[in-house]
Amino acid sequence: MDALTAWLEKHVLPIAAKIGAQKHLVALRDAFIGTMPATMAGSVAVMINAIIRDLPGQFISTWGASIAEGKGIFALISTIITINGYVWNGTLAIAGIIFAFSWGFNLARAYGVNDLAGGIVSLAAAISGVTYSYSGTLAQKVPADLMDQINANSATSGWSATADGITANAWGWIPLNNMDANFYFTAMIVGFVASIIFCKLMLANITIKMPEQVPPAVSKAFAAIIPATAALYVVAIFYWIFSKLVPGMTLLAWIQEMIAKPLLGFSQGYGAVLIVTLFVQLFWFFGIHGTNVLAPILEGVFSVAQLKNVNLFQEGGMSAVLDDGYKWVRGSFDIYAWFGGAGGTLMLLIAILIFSKRADYRAVGTLGVGPGIFNINEPVMFGMPIVLNALLFIPYILAPLVSVSIGFFATQAGWVNPVSQQVVWVTPPILNALLATAMDWRAVVVSVICMAVTFAIYTPFVIAANKVQPTDL
């Protein structure tokens, strides 16, 4: 054990420390965290709709029709659903736009320049390359009088017709799937390039200088004009070159096809899930916040998949998630492995309260179980501690690997619904599993099994610790 710990300290710890301090990755992590007020509000709206609209419909066949009719209590339910729809429109439906601003804002802050302008530059750069038009043709025989009527208004309506079909051309309409979680990868790449150009020019002091008498807010705005303009023109030229090299396809569509889909597909493999779980635990064991270090993967890949599931559920219910969604997403780790925090430490605390005879362990267990119920495990991580505790290294690494495997294969086999709701991270275990899977009781059963297995793995080591004095560790 000492040899393994020494090897990890020599080879893994320095890498983890560098990753945790790398300012671009820190900015990316903070950018995802910055979107939480909007994404959580949208998730609450989708969850409420799932409870009052979708769940009862699984048991009452006339539920949907009654809501549509809107009489009596169903008028109130219909109103709540509509209000939740508005919340979704301004949050999850445009989550990519919100992230684009947050990304530039945090990058600019990392470089110590105008963060508000950085967010605006990132957002403007990312959105300038999306399509603003729609075109579609319906192949259908059109009577002559109807054809003339459609063509008479085509200049304003965008509709035109021939004897063989109707064509709709609209400008000024941005497809919603250009703005939601599909937009994350585009915003990540384009927003990064534009923001870095902006930051470098700001640091090089290539700015408009205003007299000292000018208010600071005005001076800051003018100082950002040249760097912002240069950054946006560089991105615009790139978009133009891309349109010539890849005609008929936007950068967003290309990134989705060539980068996003392969990454998201890779995330659905058992090996990827296991590796991410392993490294989160290893980093935490050395006192480094593993979920933060791996935030670019957890949030940039698995959370994007989760937002896709949330939006699919809003649009088409669980059947849409099962048909076109992802089986394993960010919330899956929480409900099947990280109950009480990374490592499933709530189960360790329960094992301590039942089996431990050590006063120091029991004191930490008593103090830590309350926060642990709400997935806050710093008291046990640093109070026991688990960090660099050779006695608990094996169960702390092993338990999440086993429990995540149980949850992964149960989900892949279709025994439980995939996570389709975004639940706030402090939601207690079991309740988290129920809410995250749109009230699937089977997910609760699997989560309880994972918790029991984790408890069983920790228990022998807790009992063994009774024979070891604190001074011996």
mmCIF file of N, CA and C in Angstrom, residues 47-118:
data_model
loop_
_atom_site.group_PDB
_atom_site.id
_atom_site.type_symbol
_atom_site.label_atom_id
_atom_site.label_comp_id
_atom_site.label_asym_id
_atom_site.label_seq_id
_atom_site.Cartn_x
_atom_site.Cartn_y
_atom_site.Cartn_z
ATOM 1 N N MET A 47 -39.344 19.229 -14.494
ATOM 2 C CA MET A 47 -39.690 18.219 -13.499
ATOM 3 C C MET A 47 -41.134 18.365 -13.029
ATOM 4 N N ILE A 48 -41.559 19.605 -12.808
ATOM 5 C CA ILE A 48 -42.949 19.819 -12.388
ATOM 6 C C ILE A 48 -43.904 19.334 -13.467
ATOM 7 N N ASN A 49 -43.592 19.641 -14.717
ATOM 8 C CA ASN A 49 -44.440 19.161 -15.811
ATOM 9 C C ASN A 49 -44.451 17.647 -15.886
ATOM 10 N N ALA A 50 -43.303 17.042 -15.590
ATOM 11 C CA ALA A 50 -43.246 15.579 -15.599
ATOM 12 C C ALA A 50 -44.172 14.990 -14.535
ATOM 13 N N ILE A 51 -44.222 15.668 -13.378
ATOM 14 C CA ILE A 51 -45.035 15.158 -12.267
ATOM 15 C C ILE A 51 -46.526 15.361 -12.513
ATOM 16 N N ILE A 52 -46.915 16.530 -13.055
ATOM 17 C CA ILE A 52 -48.345 16.830 -13.181
ATOM 18 C C ILE A 52 -48.905 16.510 -14.567
ATOM 19 N N ARG A 53 -48.040 16.357 -15.569
ATOM 20 C CA ARG A 53 -48.535 16.101 -16.918
ATOM 21 C C ARG A 53 -48.239 14.689 -17.391
ATOM 22 N N ASP A 54 -46.980 14.257 -17.237
ATOM 23 C CA ASP A 54 -46.558 13.002 -17.849
ATOM 24 C C ASP A 54 -46.776 11.787 -16.944
ATOM 25 N N LEU A 55 -46.458 11.938 -15.652
ATOM 26 C CA LEU A 55 -46.580 10.792 -14.747
ATOM 27 C C LEU A 55 -48.014 10.292 -14.617
ATOM 28 N N PRO A 56 -49.010 11.154 -14.338
ATOM 29 C CA PRO A 56 -50.385 10.626 -14.212
ATOM 30 C C PRO A 56 -50.885 9.980 -15.498
ATOM 31 N N GLY A 57 -50.379 10.460 -16.646
ATOM 32 C CA GLY A 57 -50.815 9.889 -17.914
ATOM 33 C C GLY A 57 -50.429 8.445 -18.095
ATOM 34 N N GLN A 58 -49.437 7.988 -17.322
ATOM 35 C CA GLN A 58 -49.044 6.582 -17.399
ATOM 36 C C GLN A 58 -50.079 5.663 -16.742
ATOM 37 N N PHE A 59 -50.908 6.234 -15.885
ATOM 38 C CA PHE A 59 -51.888 5.433 -15.158
ATOM 39 C C PHE A 59 -53.331 5.796 -15.516
ATOM 40 N N ILE A 60 -53.543 7.015 -15.998
ATOM 41 C CA ILE A 60 -54.896 7.468 -16.344
ATOM 42 C C ILE A 60 -54.906 7.838 -17.821
ATOM 43 N N SER A 61 -55.535 7.052 -18.640
ATOM 44 C CA SER A 61 -55.469 7.224 -20.088
ATOM 45 C C SER A 61 -56.089 8.539 -20.558
ATOM 46 N N THR A 62 -57.038 9.075 -19.806
ATOM 47 C CA THR A 62 -57.732 10.309 -20.224
ATOM 48 C C THR A 62 -57.076 11.580 -19.670
ATOM 49 N N TRP A 63 -55.955 11.426 -18.973
ATOM 50 C CA TRP A 63 -55.337 12.566 -18.303
ATOM 51 C C TRP A 63 -54.948 13.660 -19.301
ATOM 52 N N GLY A 64 -54.274 13.295 -20.380
ATOM 53 C CA GLY A 64 -53.837 14.270 -21.373
ATOM 54 C C GLY A 64 -55.006 14.997 -22.024
ATOM 55 N N ALA A 65 -56.054 14.249 -22.344
ATOM 56 C CA ALA A 65 -57.230 14.855 -22.962
ATOM 57 C C ALA A 65 -57.919 15.818 -21.997
ATOM 58 N N SER A 66 -57.942 15.463 -20.721
ATOM 59 C CA SER A 66 -58.568 16.336 -19.727
ATOM 60 C C SER A 66 -57.803 17.648 -19.574
ATOM 61 N N ILE A 67 -56.457 17.566 -19.630
ATOM 62 C CA ILE A 67 -55.647 18.789 -19.549
ATOM 63 C C ILE A 67 -55.903 19.663 -20.772
ATOM 64 N N ALA A 68 -55.983 19.023 -21.942
ATOM 65 C CA ALA A 68 -56.238 19.784 -23.172
ATOM 66 C C ALA A 68 -57.605 20.454 -23.138
ATOM 67 N N GLU A 69 -58.584 19.781 -22.529
ATOM 68 C CA GLU A 69 -59.924 20.349 -22.426
ATOM 69 C C GLU A 69 -59.943 21.518 -21.452
ATOM 70 N N GLY A 70 -59.148 21.427 -20.372
ATOM 71 C CA GLY A 70 -58.939 22.550 -19.462
ATOM 72 C C GLY A 70 -60.138 22.970 -18.656
ATOM 73 N N LYS A 71 -60.850 22.033 -18.069
ATOM 74 C CA LYS A 71 -61.989 22.371 -17.226
ATOM 75 C C LYS A 71 -61.691 22.022 -15.772
ATOM 76 N N GLY A 72 -62.230 22.839 -14.865
ATOM 77 C CA GLY A 72 -62.060 22.573 -13.445
ATOM 78 C C GLY A 72 -60.602 22.647 -13.034
ATOM 79 N N ILE A 73 -60.173 21.662 -12.248
ATOM 80 C CA ILE A 73 -58.804 21.624 -11.750
ATOM 81 C C ILE A 73 -57.810 21.511 -12.891
ATOM 82 N N PHE A 74 -58.262 20.941 -14.016
ATOM 83 C CA PHE A 74 -57.359 20.778 -15.157
ATOM 84 C C PHE A 74 -57.022 22.116 -15.815
ATOM 85 N N ALA A 75 -57.855 23.120 -15.619
ATOM 86 C CA ALA A 75 -57.526 24.459 -16.116
ATOM 87 C C ALA A 75 -56.300 25.005 -15.381
ATOM 88 N N LEU A 76 -56.238 24.765 -14.069
ATOM 89 C CA LEU A 76 -55.086 25.193 -13.277
ATOM 90 C C LEU A 76 -53.839 24.421 -13.696
ATOM 91 N N ILE A 77 -53.997 23.105 -13.883
ATOM 92 C CA ILE A 77 -52.851 22.279 -14.309
ATOM 93 C C ILE A 77 -52.334 22.746 -15.658
ATOM 94 N N SER A 78 -53.249 23.025 -16.577
ATOM 95 C CA SER A 78 -52.853 23.499 -17.901
ATOM 96 C C SER A 78 -52.106 24.826 -17.805
ATOM 97 N N THR A 79 -52.550 25.699 -16.922
ATOM 98 C CA THR A 79 -51.883 26.994 -16.731
ATOM 99 C C THR A 79 -50.469 26.811 -16.200
ATOM 100 N N ILE A 80 -50.326 25.929 -15.216
ATOM 101 C CA ILE A 80 -48.998 25.662 -14.637
ATOM 102 C C ILE A 80 -48.060 25.103 -15.714
ATOM 103 N N ILE A 81 -48.574 24.193 -16.530
ATOM 104 C CA ILE A 81 -47.767 23.611 -17.604
ATOM 105 C C ILE A 81 -47.310 24.689 -18.580
ATOM 106 N N THR A 82 -48.216 25.601 -18.914
ATOM 107 C CA THR A 82 -47.871 26.695 -19.831
ATOM 108 C C THR A 82 -46.804 27.600 -19.236
ATOM 109 N N ILE A 83 -46.958 27.951 -17.954
ATOM 110 C CA ILE A 83 -45.963 28.796 -17.280
ATOM 111 C C ILE A 83 -44.606 28.110 -17.254
ATOM 112 N N ASN A 84 -44.600 26.808 -16.955
ATOM 113 C CA ASN A 84 -43.347 26.055 -16.969
ATOM 114 C C ASN A 84 -42.729 26.043 -18.363
ATOM 115 N N GLY A 85 -43.573 26.048 -19.382
ATOM 116 C CA GLY A 85 -43.072 26.114 -20.753
ATOM 117 C C GLY A 85 -42.328 27.408 -21.020
ATOM 118 N N TYR A 86 -42.858 28.517 -20.490
ATOM 119 C CA TYR A 86 -42.166 29.802 -20.640
ATOM 120 C C TYR A 86 -40.804 29.775 -19.943
ATOM 121 N N VAL A 87 -40.769 29.174 -18.748
ATOM 122 C CA VAL A 87 -39.491 29.078 -18.026
ATOM 123 C C VAL A 87 -38.492 28.259 -18.846
ATOM 124 N N TRP A 88 -38.961 27.162 -19.417
ATOM 125 C CA TRP A 88 -38.096 26.315 -20.251
ATOM 126 C C TRP A 88 -37.597 27.088 -21.466
ATOM 127 N N ASN A 89 -38.471 27.892 -22.076
ATOM 128 C CA ASN A 89 -38.083 28.673 -23.254
ATOM 129 C C ASN A 89 -36.880 29.566 -22.964
ATOM 130 N N GLY A 90 -36.843 30.141 -21.769
ATOM 131 C CA GLY A 90 -35.789 31.085 -21.432
ATOM 132 C C GLY A 90 -34.595 30.475 -20.744
ATOM 133 N N THR A 91 -34.590 29.158 -20.568
ATOM 134 C CA THR A 91 -33.486 28.516 -19.848
ATOM 135 C C THR A 91 -32.884 27.377 -20.669
ATOM 136 N N LEU A 92 -33.447 26.195 -20.546
ATOM 137 C CA LEU A 92 -32.866 25.029 -21.217
ATOM 138 C C LEU A 92 -32.956 25.123 -22.728
ATOM 139 N N ALA A 93 -33.995 25.762 -23.243
ATOM 140 C CA ALA A 93 -34.143 25.866 -24.694
ATOM 141 C C ALA A 93 -33.034 26.709 -25.311
ATOM 142 N N ILE A 94 -32.442 27.616 -24.517
ATOM 143 C CA ILE A 94 -31.342 28.452 -25.015
ATOM 144 C C ILE A 94 -30.116 28.292 -24.123
ATOM 145 N N ALA A 95 -29.942 27.106 -23.571
ATOM 146 C CA ALA A 95 -28.824 26.866 -22.644
ATOM 147 C C ALA A 95 -27.483 27.117 -23.309
ATOM 148 N N GLY A 96 -27.384 26.835 -24.606
ATOM 149 C CA GLY A 96 -26.127 27.059 -25.310
ATOM 150 C C GLY A 96 -25.744 28.524 -25.356
ATOM 151 N N ILE A 97 -26.729 29.401 -25.531
ATOM 152 C CA ILE A 97 -26.468 30.846 -25.547
ATOM 153 C C ILE A 97 -25.973 31.303 -24.170
ATOM 154 N N ILE A 98 -26.634 30.823 -23.139
ATOM 155 C CA ILE A 98 -26.250 31.194 -21.775
ATOM 156 C C ILE A 98 -24.822 30.744 -21.497
ATOM 157 N N PHE A 99 -24.500 29.527 -21.923
ATOM 158 C CA PHE A 99 -23.139 29.017 -21.717
ATOM 159 C C PHE A 99 -22.120 29.838 -22.500
ATOM 160 N N ALA A 100 -22.454 30.217 -23.735
ATOM 161 C CA ALA A 100 -21.513 30.986 -24.559
ATOM 162 C C ALA A 100 -21.096 32.265 -23.845
ATOM 163 N N PHE A 101 -22.044 32.953 -23.236
ATOM 164 C CA PHE A 101 -21.713 34.175 -22.490
ATOM 165 C C PHE A 101 -20.878 33.847 -21.255
ATOM 166 N N SER A 102 -21.300 32.835 -20.503
ATOM 167 C CA SER A 102 -20.596 32.462 -19.276
ATOM 168 C C SER A 102 -19.156 32.047 -19.572
ATOM 169 N N TRP A 103 -18.938 31.381 -20.679
ATOM 170 C CA TRP A 103 -17.617 30.905 -21.085
ATOM 171 C C TRP A 103 -16.685 32.085 -21.354
ATOM 172 N N GLY A 104 -17.115 33.026 -22.167
ATOM 173 C CA GLY A 104 -16.295 34.199 -22.443
ATOM 174 C C GLY A 104 -16.069 35.043 -21.210
ATOM 175 N N PHE A 105 -17.096 35.176 -20.395
ATOM 176 C CA PHE A 105 -16.995 35.951 -19.150
ATOM 177 C C PHE A 105 -15.896 35.394 -18.260
ATOM 178 N N ASN A 106 -15.891 34.074 -18.066
ATOM 179 C CA ASN A 106 -14.921 33.453 -17.167
ATOM 180 C C ASN A 106 -13.520 33.400 -17.763
ATOM 181 N N LEU A 107 -13.426 33.276 -19.083
ATOM 182 C CA LEU A 107 -12.104 33.346 -19.715
ATOM 183 C C LEU A 107 -11.496 34.737 -19.532
ATOM 184 N N ALA A 108 -12.303 35.768 -19.781
ATOM 185 C CA ALA A 108 -11.810 37.129 -19.618
ATOM 186 C C ALA A 108 -11.414 37.390 -18.166
ATOM 187 N N ARG A 109 -12.191 36.876 -17.244
ATOM 188 C CA ARG A 109 -11.862 37.044 -15.827
ATOM 189 C C ARG A 109 -10.555 36.334 -15.491
ATOM 190 N N ALA A 110 -10.323 35.158 -16.090
ATOM 191 C CA ALA A 110 -9.075 34.426 -15.848
ATOM 192 C C ALA A 110 -7.869 35.218 -16.334
ATOM 193 N N TYR A 111 -8.044 36.013 -17.408
ATOM 194 C CA TYR A 111 -6.954 36.823 -17.942
ATOM 195 C C TYR A 111 -6.894 38.210 -17.304
ATOM 196 N N GLY A 112 -7.853 38.510 -16.450
ATOM 197 C CA GLY A 112 -7.840 39.780 -15.750
ATOM 198 C C GLY A 112 -8.233 40.969 -16.602
ATOM 199 N N VAL A 113 -9.083 40.748 -17.622
ATOM 200 C CA VAL A 113 -9.551 41.850 -18.467
ATOM 201 C C VAL A 113 -11.063 42.003 -18.296
ATOM 202 N N ASN A 114 -11.660 42.895 -19.067
ATOM 203 C CA ASN A 114 -13.082 43.217 -18.954
ATOM 204 C C ASN A 114 -13.937 41.959 -19.153
ATOM 205 N N ASP A 115 -14.467 41.406 -18.059
ATOM 206 C CA ASP A 115 -15.177 40.131 -18.146
ATOM 207 C C ASP A 115 -16.540 40.262 -18.834
ATOM 208 N N LEU A 116 -17.229 41.379 -18.617
ATOM 209 C CA LEU A 116 -18.524 41.574 -19.271
ATOM 210 C C LEU A 116 -18.347 41.606 -20.786
ATOM 211 N N ALA A 117 -17.357 42.367 -21.253
ATOM 212 C CA ALA A 117 -17.086 42.423 -22.688
ATOM 213 C C ALA A 117 -16.654 41.057 -23.208
ATOM 214 N N GLY A 118 -15.899 40.308 -22.410
ATOM 215 C CA GLY A 118 -15.480 38.963 -22.821
ATOM 216 C C GLY A 118 -16.664 38.049 -23.046
#
